[in-house]
Amino acid sequence: MKLNRREFLALTGKTAAGSVIFAACGLPERELIVQSPVELPEDLVRGEDAWYATSMGDFTNGDGVLVRVMQGRAKKIEGNPDHPVNRGKSTARYDSVLQLLYHPDRISDPMLRYSKAGNLVGISWEQAEARFQEALANANGSLTVVTNPLRGHLGSVATNFAAKYSGKHMAFDPIEQGVLHRAVKSVLGQDQLPTFDIANANTVLSFGADWLGTWGSPAQFGVKYGEFRSQRSRGYLIHAEPRMSLTAAAADLWLAPRPGTEGDLALGIASVIVDEKLVSSDNIAAFNAALPSGLAGYSLAEVAARTDVPTERIEKAARHFAGSPSTDDKSAVAFGGGSAGAHTNGSFILGAIYALNLLVGAVGASGGVTPNPGSAFSDISASATGASFKAWEEELAEWRAGNVETVIIRGTDIVHGMPNSVAIREALDSVPNVIAFGAVLDDTMGYADLVLPELTFLETWGTDIPEPGPGYQVVGIQQPVVGPTISRDESGLISNARGFGDTLLSMAGGSLGSSMERLVADAVSELHDTRQGSVTASSSALFTNGVLQRGGWWDTGEKGTSSSAGKVSTANKNAGYSDTNSLGTGDDFNLVPFQSNSLLDGRLASTPWAQQTPDPISSASWSTWAEINSKQAEDLGIRQGDVLLVRSTSGEIEVLAYPHPGVRPGVIGIPIGQGHEEGGRWAEGRGANVLSILVDQKDSETGALAWAATKVRVQRAGRRVKVPKFEGEVEARPVEPGVPVLVVGPGETAEEAEIANHHEYQGSLFND
Amino acid sequence: MTSANFGGHNWGMVVDIDKCIGCQACVIACQAENNVPLNTQDRVERGRSISWIRIERYWEGDFPDTKARFIPIMCQHCENAPCEPVCPVFATYHNSEGLNVQVYNRCVGTRYCANGCPYIVRFFNYWEPVWPETLRNHLNPDVTVRSRGIMEKCSFCVHRIRRATRTARSQDRQLLDGEIQTACSSACPTSALNFGNFNDPNSKVSTMRKDQRHYTLLDQFATEPNVIYLAKVDTDRKVGAGEAASHG
């Protein structure tokens, strides 16, 4: 009889199982412990690994990471425990970058489109360089370098390169932060974003900014949140946002104001604090100085009516924020951003929110707002943000008019990120030379004349100045942790890519520097010359090694300073919304787009890990869904999976309905990140691009796109499909029927809560 | 609560739900570390995705009193594991350090263990795992790629334990508390996930498990898990009052 492996294992297994049953009848206990007779694969760890420290430039606000490398291949990305920003912790995005590095659709060689209507065809780097030089020569001053907001030396190279050719460097960020920077500057007098001492705050009051998910520096804030919850007196979190984000879900008190009334809510909270004299008269005077128009019109009742937040909730938030009179510890901090600032009155909203810090004396205080210092380098800014939407409209008008000869694009997908109203495709078609860099094709490259394969941050040199930093000077050092990857069949490199910075330096003929490696070396040398900071060494070489090993340099002695408070912008206090009158049948909603927790603004959409990661709130993946209030959906006859037509004056998209109770009625929340024309096998043609239907309204002060001020009309398409989601895949394992997650009150033990739940359940059974 | 007292280590985890924000950092860190097959759209729609650790989200209340509750769930590494005695080929067994271990090259895919597990943390490979050629570069050489027809589940990153143990042994020293971190606990930004040795009374996890909020999942089954949960704190909850929640 011939046994195959499975039959053999099954047979021996049955014999062994019998012995266990027999053993249970009285053999010594030690014989019941079944041990592996062989070394398991997991017992045999093979090879040595190396962990390289580097800075994660493009996908975070400056987190430090360690990359595990074995035999020249990057295997894992984790937080760098030594780095002061994220202190060893990660986000759900880190590892996805590995799949960008080894993406099967990674651009292998330069590609040229011989005519605007033609296809991209592969060319050599020599041909690409010649074409690049030709485009620069033809530009004759009409050149624009477009990038994501770049920090560190790469930003400096892009700016200097544009200046050398008499052009300009413009940054584009679809989730514009200009209003935030303006508010921080005008109210707190800070040139760069401050950080927030969440860990030591008694109360955190945030508006719109999903700081535990995608806003600012989520890894940094996540670490602080863990500490905030671990305090002897557990911190209290209040979050205001029309839909439930990760931060709203973590909050002790969630407020869901009407979109665009977050500023009213902030001043309503201030009004309660002032009326009840919950803080010192000095603090009230400081607050009044920043808001000369005063709190007239912001009484509790008026604010409750405008925001649709009940008065008792506003009062509760105010009293928590001002601190309990019975304790000395009143540390509190207020901050906002994201959808709260993305309105036509965004400057007023964020100004009012940040002014709350003056009311509780939070600026520069423990548990409050921590100013960040300027850059460690005289020629590198410590802050980076995108140009305003208004500036972009003006720029694109120049492109369409044929006044720009050459555009160089890197790190931002402007075709995907711009609303339809600016006709970005026509603008690109009007530019004779569009040169785009990237690792995987994106929508913008679909309109480029010359496509250049770019190395990722794991393969290049650079520096990074985290924003927001931890409250003192930090310079992250980015180093290549892997070399060019040879294909597994050894037929060649999987990508013959070059770094963006090095390509610009090369095209500039060395006048701006010989290489990024050299610029980084000079920067490190400059840091060494300060004789300060986290690394001390007797020689420049040792110092360089130390900085590379630690992933950067930081100087806890170089702190930011708080300056005199400014004023809240009150030029436009009332939000405006786009019109829906001409949009046909359907029901009107306020559209609140939000960054995907895994795809961000779409820059990771090409990777399968980012696509498959369940959204924390809906658990959906691989698609674009629309969150609407479950009760309202029921009233409108909308069910999960219904295909919805979401229409604005800028266009229409199709999304899948996902009703849930964590959205305020009248609001439709749609994730950003899908709807790509290009982007490789996992991104192309998937979902819908909500950014395309935004209406071109702007913050009246900064000209920033009011991306949360679009009103849409929603109509069922008459089809229903299955939403790809994790929810419902497994049954709940309740601690008591109806109680899947054990919740205790303050001071209550788990056992007491379980008994109380049990009694309540018994009571419900017998209708007590 | 587990009663095991092995001579050496008794590995376990303490999950503080009060700190879990549901961010999924642990989920992707685990996928990357353990060569978990890609969960394509088709597999997600069929309910066949594999996720050694998952975050479950439950709704409580209606707008505006809505609350979302998150709980990370992975193999509980039970001392009285229902999955172990049902395996006809001893592919799953309990090792001397408190780990519930899955031996891939013994597994014949009966799925009895998955039927027996009340936590639904065992996954069957319905398909041969496939990565495009270039993506195979990031596979972790320390972890076996499981083939079609066998079960897989959280291993508490046993390969990390082995590697750290080997390093400590080569340096002639004991393992330090916190020296070994599973991929999920290492990633967790809020430190909701904590891994360590329950046999060390001074370890962080031993201290944490004494918290008055500690409980285990489905303790009525007496599985004695090595994963201890600390209950979520809700300041709105009246002490002694149970709450009703719906799950979706």
JSON list of N, CA and C in Angstrom, two decimals, chain A residues 714-740:
[
{"chain": "A", "resi": 714, "resn": "VAL", "atom": "N", "xyz": [-28.27, 63.86, -3.98]},
{"chain": "A", "resi": 714, "resn": "VAL", "atom": "CA", "xyz": [-28.03, 62.42, -3.98]},
{"chain": "A", "resi": 714, "resn": "VAL", "atom": "C", "xyz": [-29.28, 61.69, -4.46]},
{"chain": "A", "resi": 715, "resn": "GLN", "atom": "N", "xyz": [-29.04, 60.76, -5.37]},
{"chain": "A", "resi": 715, "resn": "GLN", "atom": "CA", "xyz": [-30.15, 60.02, -5.95]},
{"chain": "A", "resi": 715, "resn": "GLN", "atom": "C", "xyz": [-29.75, 58.55, -6.06]},
{"chain": "A", "resi": 716, "resn": "ARG", "atom": "N", "xyz": [-30.69, 57.67, -5.82]},
{"chain": "A", "resi": 716, "resn": "ARG", "atom": "CA", "xyz": [-30.40, 56.24, -5.99]},
{"chain": "A", "resi": 716, "resn": "ARG", "atom": "C", "xyz": [-30.34, 55.90, -7.48]},
{"chain": "A", "resi": 717, "resn": "ALA", "atom": "N", "xyz": [-29.36, 55.10, -7.85]},
{"chain": "A", "resi": 717, "resn": "ALA", "atom": "CA", "xyz": [-29.21, 54.73, -9.26]},
{"chain": "A", "resi": 717, "resn": "ALA", "atom": "C", "xyz": [-30.11, 53.56, -9.62]},
{"chain": "A", "resi": 718, "resn": "GLY", "atom": "N", "xyz": [-30.68, 52.92, -8.61]},
{"chain": "A", "resi": 718, "resn": "GLY", "atom": "CA", "xyz": [-31.56, 51.78, -8.87]},
{"chain": "A", "resi": 718, "resn": "GLY", "atom": "C", "xyz": [-30.84, 50.45, -8.92]},
{"chain": "A", "resi": 719, "resn": "ARG", "atom": "N", "xyz": [-29.59, 50.45, -8.47]},
{"chain": "A", "resi": 719, "resn": "ARG", "atom": "CA", "xyz": [-28.82, 49.19, -8.43]},
{"chain": "A", "resi": 719, "resn": "ARG", "atom": "C", "xyz": [-28.30, 49.00, -7.01]},
{"chain": "A", "resi": 720, "resn": "ARG", "atom": "N", "xyz": [-28.05, 47.77, -6.67]},
{"chain": "A", "resi": 720, "resn": "ARG", "atom": "CA", "xyz": [-27.44, 47.49, -5.37]},
{"chain": "A", "resi": 720, "resn": "ARG", "atom": "C", "xyz": [-26.35, 46.44, -5.56]},
{"chain": "A", "resi": 721, "resn": "VAL", "atom": "N", "xyz": [-25.20, 46.69, -4.95]},
{"chain": "A", "resi": 721, "resn": "VAL", "atom": "CA", "xyz": [-24.10, 45.72, -5.03]},
{"chain": "A", "resi": 721, "resn": "VAL", "atom": "C", "xyz": [-23.58, 45.46, -3.62]},
{"chain": "A", "resi": 722, "resn": "LYS", "atom": "N", "xyz": [-22.79, 44.43, -3.50]},
{"chain": "A", "resi": 722, "resn": "LYS", "atom": "CA", "xyz": [-22.24, 44.08, -2.19]},
{"chain": "A", "resi": 722, "resn": "LYS", "atom": "C", "xyz": [-21.09, 45.03, -1.87]},
{"chain": "A", "resi": 723, "resn": "VAL", "atom": "N", "xyz": [-21.11, 45.61, -0.69]},
{"chain": "A", "resi": 723, "resn": "VAL", "atom": "CA", "xyz": [-20.01, 46.46, -0.28]},
{"chain": "A", "resi": 723, "resn": "VAL", "atom": "C", "xyz": [-18.87, 45.56, 0.20]},
{"chain": "A", "resi": 724, "resn": "PRO", "atom": "N", "xyz": [-17.67, 45.67, -0.40]},
{"chain": "A", "resi": 724, "resn": "PRO", "atom": "CA", "xyz": [-16.56, 44.85, 0.10]},
{"chain": "A", "resi": 724, "resn": "PRO", "atom": "C", "xyz": [-16.16, 45.33, 1.49]},
{"chain": "A", "resi": 725, "resn": "LYS", "atom": "N", "xyz": [-16.51, 44.59, 2.49]},
{"chain": "A", "resi": 725, "resn": "LYS", "atom": "CA", "xyz": [-16.25, 45.06, 3.86]},
{"chain": "A", "resi": 725, "resn": "LYS", "atom": "C", "xyz": [-16.01, 43.87, 4.78]},
{"chain": "A", "resi": 726, "resn": "PHE", "atom": "N", "xyz": [-15.35, 44.17, 5.87]},
{"chain": "A", "resi": 726, "resn": "PHE", "atom": "CA", "xyz": [-15.01, 43.14, 6.83]},
{"chain": "A", "resi": 726, "resn": "PHE", "atom": "C", "xyz": [-16.18, 42.85, 7.79]},
{"chain": "A", "resi": 727, "resn": "GLU", "atom": "N", "xyz": [-16.96, 43.89, 8.07]},
{"chain": "A", "resi": 727, "resn": "GLU", "atom": "CA", "xyz": [-18.08, 43.79, 9.00]},
{"chain": "A", "resi": 727, "resn": "GLU", "atom": "C", "xyz": [-18.97, 42.60, 8.63]},
{"chain": "A", "resi": 728, "resn": "GLY", "atom": "N", "xyz": [-19.35, 41.83, 9.60]},
{"chain": "A", "resi": 728, "resn": "GLY", "atom": "CA", "xyz": [-20.25, 40.72, 9.37]},
{"chain": "A", "resi": 728, "resn": "GLY", "atom": "C", "xyz": [-19.54, 39.43, 8.98]},
{"chain": "A", "resi": 729, "resn": "GLU", "atom": "N", "xyz": [-18.20, 39.48, 8.79]},
{"chain": "A", "resi": 729, "resn": "GLU", "atom": "CA", "xyz": [-17.49, 38.27, 8.40]},
{"chain": "A", "resi": 729, "resn": "GLU", "atom": "C", "xyz": [-17.44, 37.26, 9.54]},
{"chain": "A", "resi": 730, "resn": "VAL", "atom": "N", "xyz": [-17.38, 37.77, 10.76]},
{"chain": "A", "resi": 730, "resn": "VAL", "atom": "CA", "xyz": [-17.38, 36.87, 11.92]},
{"chain": "A", "resi": 730, "resn": "VAL", "atom": "C", "xyz": [-18.47, 37.33, 12.89]},
{"chain": "A", "resi": 731, "resn": "GLU", "atom": "N", "xyz": [-18.93, 36.39, 13.67]},
{"chain": "A", "resi": 731, "resn": "GLU", "atom": "CA", "xyz": [-19.93, 36.72, 14.68]},
{"chain": "A", "resi": 731, "resn": "GLU", "atom": "C", "xyz": [-19.27, 37.45, 15.85]},
{"chain": "A", "resi": 732, "resn": "ALA", "atom": "N", "xyz": [-20.09, 38.21, 16.57]},
{"chain": "A", "resi": 732, "resn": "ALA", "atom": "CA", "xyz": [-19.59, 38.85, 17.78]},
{"chain": "A", "resi": 732, "resn": "ALA", "atom": "C", "xyz": [-19.45, 37.81, 18.88]},
{"chain": "A", "resi": 733, "resn": "ARG", "atom": "N", "xyz": [-18.54, 38.05, 19.80]},
{"chain": "A", "resi": 733, "resn": "ARG", "atom": "CA", "xyz": [-18.38, 37.20, 20.96]},
{"chain": "A", "resi": 733, "resn": "ARG", "atom": "C", "xyz": [-18.69, 38.03, 22.20]},
{"chain": "A", "resi": 734, "resn": "PRO", "atom": "N", "xyz": [-19.97, 38.23, 22.48]},
{"chain": "A", "resi": 734, "resn": "PRO", "atom": "CA", "xyz": [-20.33, 39.18, 23.53]},
{"chain": "A", "resi": 734, "resn": "PRO", "atom": "C", "xyz": [-19.97, 38.69, 24.92]},
{"chain": "A", "resi": 735, "resn": "VAL", "atom": "N", "xyz": [-19.67, 39.63, 25.79]},
{"chain": "A", "resi": 735, "resn": "VAL", "atom": "CA", "xyz": [-19.46, 39.25, 27.20]},
{"chain": "A", "resi": 735, "resn": "VAL", "atom": "C", "xyz": [-20.82, 38.98, 27.84]},
{"chain": "A", "resi": 736, "resn": "GLU", "atom": "N", "xyz": [-21.82, 39.54, 27.26]},
{"chain": "A", "resi": 736, "resn": "GLU", "atom": "CA", "xyz": [-23.21, 39.32, 27.64]},
{"chain": "A", "resi": 736, "resn": "GLU", "atom": "C", "xyz": [-24.00, 39.64, 26.37]},
{"chain": "A", "resi": 737, "resn": "PRO", "atom": "N", "xyz": [-25.13, 38.98, 26.13]},
{"chain": "A", "resi": 737, "resn": "PRO", "atom": "CA", "xyz": [-25.86, 39.34, 24.91]},
{"chain": "A", "resi": 737, "resn": "PRO", "atom": "C", "xyz": [-26.05, 40.84, 24.80]},
{"chain": "A", "resi": 738, "resn": "GLY", "atom": "N", "xyz": [-25.65, 41.40, 23.67]},
{"chain": "A", "resi": 738, "resn": "GLY", "atom": "CA", "xyz": [-25.78, 42.83, 23.47]},
{"chain": "A", "resi": 738, "resn": "GLY", "atom": "C", "xyz": [-24.59, 43.63, 23.96]},
{"chain": "A", "resi": 739, "resn": "VAL", "atom": "N", "xyz": [-23.62, 42.96, 24.56]},
{"chain": "A", "resi": 739, "resn": "VAL", "atom": "CA", "xyz": [-22.45, 43.69, 25.07]},
{"chain": "A", "resi": 739, "resn": "VAL", "atom": "C", "xyz": [-21.18, 43.05, 24.51]},
{"chain": "A", "resi": 740, "resn": "PRO", "atom": "N", "xyz": [-20.81, 43.40, 23.27]},
{"chain": "A", "resi": 740, "resn": "PRO", "atom": "CA", "xyz": [-19.63, 42.77, 22.66]},
{"chain": "A", "resi": 740, "resn": "PRO", "atom": "C", "xyz": [-18.32, 43.29, 23.22]}
]
